Tab-separated table of N, CA and C in Angstrom:
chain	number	residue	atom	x	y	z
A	1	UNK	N	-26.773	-3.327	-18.576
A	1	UNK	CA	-28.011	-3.388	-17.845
A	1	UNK	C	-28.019	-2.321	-16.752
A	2	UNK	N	-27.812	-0.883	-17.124
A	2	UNK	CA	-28.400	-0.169	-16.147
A	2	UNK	C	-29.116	-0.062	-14.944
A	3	UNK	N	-29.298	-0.117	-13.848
A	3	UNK	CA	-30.256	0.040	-12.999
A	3	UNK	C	-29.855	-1.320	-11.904
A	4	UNK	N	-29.711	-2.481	-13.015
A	4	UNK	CA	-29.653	-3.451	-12.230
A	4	UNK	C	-28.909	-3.764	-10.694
A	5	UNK	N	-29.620	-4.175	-9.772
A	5	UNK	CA	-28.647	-4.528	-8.488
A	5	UNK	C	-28.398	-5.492	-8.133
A	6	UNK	N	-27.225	-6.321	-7.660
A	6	UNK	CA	-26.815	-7.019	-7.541
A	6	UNK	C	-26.704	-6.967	-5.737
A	7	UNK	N	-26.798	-8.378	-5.968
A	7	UNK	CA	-26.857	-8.102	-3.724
A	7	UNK	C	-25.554	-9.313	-3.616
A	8	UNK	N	-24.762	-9.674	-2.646
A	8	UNK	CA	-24.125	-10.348	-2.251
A	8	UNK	C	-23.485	-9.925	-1.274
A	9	UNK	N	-22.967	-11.019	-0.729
A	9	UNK	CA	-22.228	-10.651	0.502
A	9	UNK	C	-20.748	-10.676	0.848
A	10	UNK	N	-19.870	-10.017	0.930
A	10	UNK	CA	-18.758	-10.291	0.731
A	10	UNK	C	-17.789	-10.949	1.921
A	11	UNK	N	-17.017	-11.855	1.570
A	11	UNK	CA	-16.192	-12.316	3.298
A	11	UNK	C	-14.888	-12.191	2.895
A	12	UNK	N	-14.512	-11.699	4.169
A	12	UNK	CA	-12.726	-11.641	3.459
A	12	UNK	C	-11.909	-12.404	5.155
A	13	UNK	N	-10.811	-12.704	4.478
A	13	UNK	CA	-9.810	-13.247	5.534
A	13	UNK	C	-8.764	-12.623	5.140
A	14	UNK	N	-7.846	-12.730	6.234
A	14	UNK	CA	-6.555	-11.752	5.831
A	14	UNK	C	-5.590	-12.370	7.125
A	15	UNK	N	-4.180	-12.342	6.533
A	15	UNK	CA	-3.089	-12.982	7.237
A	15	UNK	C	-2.327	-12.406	7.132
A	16	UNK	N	-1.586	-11.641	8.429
A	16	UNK	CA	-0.530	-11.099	8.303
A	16	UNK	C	0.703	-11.637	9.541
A	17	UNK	N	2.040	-11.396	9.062
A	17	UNK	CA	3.305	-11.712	9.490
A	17	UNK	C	3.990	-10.543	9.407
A	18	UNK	N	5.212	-10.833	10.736
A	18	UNK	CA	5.862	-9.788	10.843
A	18	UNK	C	7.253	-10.156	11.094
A	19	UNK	N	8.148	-9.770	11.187
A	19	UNK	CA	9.190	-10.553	11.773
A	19	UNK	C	10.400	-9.557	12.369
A	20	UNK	N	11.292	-10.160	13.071
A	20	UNK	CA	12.091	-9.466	13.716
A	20	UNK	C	12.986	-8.222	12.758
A	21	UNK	N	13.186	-8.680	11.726
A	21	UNK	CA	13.851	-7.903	11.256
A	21	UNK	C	13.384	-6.866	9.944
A	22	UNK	N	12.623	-6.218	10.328
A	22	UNK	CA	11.467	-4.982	9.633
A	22	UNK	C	10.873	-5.419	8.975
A	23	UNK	N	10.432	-6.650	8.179
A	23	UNK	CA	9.593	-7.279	7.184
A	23	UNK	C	8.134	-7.493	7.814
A	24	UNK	N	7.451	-7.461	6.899
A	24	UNK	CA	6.133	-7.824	7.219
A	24	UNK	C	5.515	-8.514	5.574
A	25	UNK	N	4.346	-9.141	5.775
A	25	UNK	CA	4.042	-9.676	4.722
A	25	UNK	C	2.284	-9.582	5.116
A	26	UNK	N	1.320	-9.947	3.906
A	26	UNK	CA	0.035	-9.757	3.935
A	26	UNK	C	-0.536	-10.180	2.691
A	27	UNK	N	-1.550	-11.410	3.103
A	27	UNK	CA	-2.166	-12.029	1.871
A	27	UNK	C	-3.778	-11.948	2.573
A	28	UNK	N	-4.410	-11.776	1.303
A	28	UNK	CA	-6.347	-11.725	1.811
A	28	UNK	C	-6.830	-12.121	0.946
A	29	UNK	N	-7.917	-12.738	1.266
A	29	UNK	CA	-9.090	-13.531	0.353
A	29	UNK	C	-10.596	-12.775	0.405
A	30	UNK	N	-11.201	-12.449	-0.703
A	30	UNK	CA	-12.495	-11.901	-0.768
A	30	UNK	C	-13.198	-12.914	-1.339
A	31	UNK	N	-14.271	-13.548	-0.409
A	31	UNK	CA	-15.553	-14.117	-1.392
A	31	UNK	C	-16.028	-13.933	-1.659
A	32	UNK	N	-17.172	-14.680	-2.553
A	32	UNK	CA	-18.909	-13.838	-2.737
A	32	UNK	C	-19.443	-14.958	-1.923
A	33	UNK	N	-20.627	-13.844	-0.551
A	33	UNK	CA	-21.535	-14.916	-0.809
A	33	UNK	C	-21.328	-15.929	1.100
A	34	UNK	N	-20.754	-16.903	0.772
A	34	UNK	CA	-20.406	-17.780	2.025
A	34	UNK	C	-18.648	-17.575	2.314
A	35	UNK	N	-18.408	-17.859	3.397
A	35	UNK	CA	-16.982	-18.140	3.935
A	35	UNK	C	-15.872	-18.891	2.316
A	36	UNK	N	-16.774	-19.968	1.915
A	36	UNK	CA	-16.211	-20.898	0.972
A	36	UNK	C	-16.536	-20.518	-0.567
A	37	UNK	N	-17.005	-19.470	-0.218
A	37	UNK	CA	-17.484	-19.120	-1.671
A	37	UNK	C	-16.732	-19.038	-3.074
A	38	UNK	N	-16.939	-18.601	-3.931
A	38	UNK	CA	-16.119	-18.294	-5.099
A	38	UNK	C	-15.188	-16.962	-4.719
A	39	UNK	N	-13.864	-17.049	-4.986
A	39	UNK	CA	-13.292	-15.999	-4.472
A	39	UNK	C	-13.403	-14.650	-5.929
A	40	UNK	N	-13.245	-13.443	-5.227
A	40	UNK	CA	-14.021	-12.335	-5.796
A	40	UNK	C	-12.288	-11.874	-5.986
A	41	UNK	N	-11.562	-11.846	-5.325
A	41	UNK	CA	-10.216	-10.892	-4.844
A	41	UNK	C	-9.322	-11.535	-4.032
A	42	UNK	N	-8.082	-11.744	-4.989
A	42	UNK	CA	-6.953	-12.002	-3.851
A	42	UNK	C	-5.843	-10.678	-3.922
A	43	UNK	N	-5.344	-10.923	-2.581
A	43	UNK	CA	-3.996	-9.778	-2.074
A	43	UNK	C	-3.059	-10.000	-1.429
A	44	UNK	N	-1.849	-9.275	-2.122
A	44	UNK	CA	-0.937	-9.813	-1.001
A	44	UNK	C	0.269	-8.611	-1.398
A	45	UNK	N	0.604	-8.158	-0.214
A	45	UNK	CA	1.783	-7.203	-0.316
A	45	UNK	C	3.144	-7.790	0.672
A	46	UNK	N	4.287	-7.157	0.404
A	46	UNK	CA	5.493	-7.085	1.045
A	46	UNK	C	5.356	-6.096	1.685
A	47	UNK	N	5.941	-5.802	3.003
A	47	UNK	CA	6.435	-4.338	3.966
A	47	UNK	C	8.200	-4.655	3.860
A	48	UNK	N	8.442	-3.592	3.697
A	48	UNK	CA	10.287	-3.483	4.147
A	48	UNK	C	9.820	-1.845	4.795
A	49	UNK	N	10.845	-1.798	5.855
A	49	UNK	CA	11.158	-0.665	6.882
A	49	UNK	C	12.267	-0.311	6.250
A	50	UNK	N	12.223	0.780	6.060
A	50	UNK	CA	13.857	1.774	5.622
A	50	UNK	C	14.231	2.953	6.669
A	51	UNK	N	14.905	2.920	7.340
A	51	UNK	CA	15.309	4.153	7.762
A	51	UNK	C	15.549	5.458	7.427
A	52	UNK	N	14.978	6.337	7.643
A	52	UNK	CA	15.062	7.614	6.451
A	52	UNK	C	16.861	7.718	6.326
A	53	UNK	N	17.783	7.849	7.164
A	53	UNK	CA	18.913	8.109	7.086
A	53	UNK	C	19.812	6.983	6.331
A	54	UNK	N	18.928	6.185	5.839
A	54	UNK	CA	19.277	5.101	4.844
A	54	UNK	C	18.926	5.652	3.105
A	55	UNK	N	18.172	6.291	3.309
A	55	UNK	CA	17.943	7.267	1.611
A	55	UNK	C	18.858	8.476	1.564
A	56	UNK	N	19.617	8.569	0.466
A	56	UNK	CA	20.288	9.598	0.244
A	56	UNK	C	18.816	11.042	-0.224
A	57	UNK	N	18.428	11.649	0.399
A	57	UNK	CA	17.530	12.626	-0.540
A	57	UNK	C	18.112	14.482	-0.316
A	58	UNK	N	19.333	14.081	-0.630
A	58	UNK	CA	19.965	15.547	-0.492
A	58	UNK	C	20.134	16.115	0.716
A	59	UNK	N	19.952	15.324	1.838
A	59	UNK	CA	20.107	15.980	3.542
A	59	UNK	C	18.916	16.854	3.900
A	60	UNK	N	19.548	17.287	5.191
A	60	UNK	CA	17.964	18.559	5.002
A	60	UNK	C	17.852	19.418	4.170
A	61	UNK	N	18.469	19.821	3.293
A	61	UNK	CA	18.220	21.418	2.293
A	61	UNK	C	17.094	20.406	1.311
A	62	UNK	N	17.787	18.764	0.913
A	62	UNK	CA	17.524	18.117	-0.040
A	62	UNK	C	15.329	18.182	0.745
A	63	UNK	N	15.313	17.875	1.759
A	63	UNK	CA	14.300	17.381	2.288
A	63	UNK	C	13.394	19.100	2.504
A	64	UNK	N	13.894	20.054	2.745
A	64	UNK	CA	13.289	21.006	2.648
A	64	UNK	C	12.639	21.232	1.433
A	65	UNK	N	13.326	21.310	-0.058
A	65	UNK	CA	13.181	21.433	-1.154
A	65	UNK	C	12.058	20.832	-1.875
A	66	UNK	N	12.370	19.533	-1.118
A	66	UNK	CA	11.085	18.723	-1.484
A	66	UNK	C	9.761	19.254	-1.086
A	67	UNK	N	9.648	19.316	0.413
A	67	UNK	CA	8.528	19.536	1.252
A	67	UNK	C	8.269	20.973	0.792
A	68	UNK	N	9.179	22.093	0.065
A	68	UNK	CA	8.241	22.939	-0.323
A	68	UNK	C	7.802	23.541	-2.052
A	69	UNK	N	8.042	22.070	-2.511
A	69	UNK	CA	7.571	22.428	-4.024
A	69	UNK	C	6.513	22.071	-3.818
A	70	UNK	N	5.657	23.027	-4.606
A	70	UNK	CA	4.366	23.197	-4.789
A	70	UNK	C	3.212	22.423	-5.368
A	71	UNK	N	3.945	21.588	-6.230
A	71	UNK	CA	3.191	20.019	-6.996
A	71	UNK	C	3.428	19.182	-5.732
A	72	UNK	N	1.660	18.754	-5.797
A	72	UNK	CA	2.041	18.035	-4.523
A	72	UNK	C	2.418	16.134	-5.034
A	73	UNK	N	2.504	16.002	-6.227
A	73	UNK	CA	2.870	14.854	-6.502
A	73	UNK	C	4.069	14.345	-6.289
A	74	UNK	N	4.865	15.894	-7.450
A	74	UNK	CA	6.512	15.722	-6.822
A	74	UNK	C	6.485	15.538	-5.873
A	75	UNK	N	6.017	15.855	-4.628
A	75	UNK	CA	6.025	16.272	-3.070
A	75	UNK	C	6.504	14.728	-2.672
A	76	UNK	N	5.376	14.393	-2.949
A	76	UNK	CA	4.940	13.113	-2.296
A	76	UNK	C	6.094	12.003	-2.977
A	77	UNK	N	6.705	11.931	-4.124
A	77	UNK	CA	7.575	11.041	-5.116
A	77	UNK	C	8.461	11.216	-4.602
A	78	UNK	N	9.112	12.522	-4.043
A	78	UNK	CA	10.630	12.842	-3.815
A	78	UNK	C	11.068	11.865	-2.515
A	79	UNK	N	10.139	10.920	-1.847
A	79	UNK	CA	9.978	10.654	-0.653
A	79	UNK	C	9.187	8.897	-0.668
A	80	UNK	N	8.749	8.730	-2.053
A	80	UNK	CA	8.651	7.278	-2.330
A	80	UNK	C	9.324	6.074	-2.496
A	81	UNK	N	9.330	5.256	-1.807
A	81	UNK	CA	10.509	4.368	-2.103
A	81	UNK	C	9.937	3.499	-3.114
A	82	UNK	N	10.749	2.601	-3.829
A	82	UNK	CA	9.885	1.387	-4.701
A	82	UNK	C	11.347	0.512	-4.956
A	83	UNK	N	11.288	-0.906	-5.118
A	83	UNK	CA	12.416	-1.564	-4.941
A	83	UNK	C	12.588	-1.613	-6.653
């Protein structure tokens, strides 16, 4: 259905925690509509803090190397963490 528009209103809540020792956490609710509505979207992520001197990425030559290859994807990967 082309053209068609849809109107609603969206509400979101969101809760976040942190705690002493680098963690953080984060859950959110999207409705349609009212506060109580039908939920549209839920979320929720983990945070962990790493210290860069906690990643081995080749020292500085390793960290130069990175920062000057030219793909900026590599760029950005050489420097991603993921558990």
């Amino acid at each position: 259905m082309a053209g068609r528009k849809i109107r609603a209103t969206a509400t979101a809540t969101a809760t976040a925690t942190a705690t002493a020792t680098a963690t953080a956490t984060a859950t959110a609710t999207g409705r349609i509509d009212v506060p109580d509505g039908p939920v549209a979207v839920r979320a929720a992520a983990f945070f962990v803090e790493v210290k860069v001197d906690h990643i081995d990425n080749g020292g500085p030559e390793g960290i130069r190397a990175a920062m000057n290859d030219p793909d900026q994807v590599r760029r950005a990967r050489a420097f991603e963490v993921n558990p």
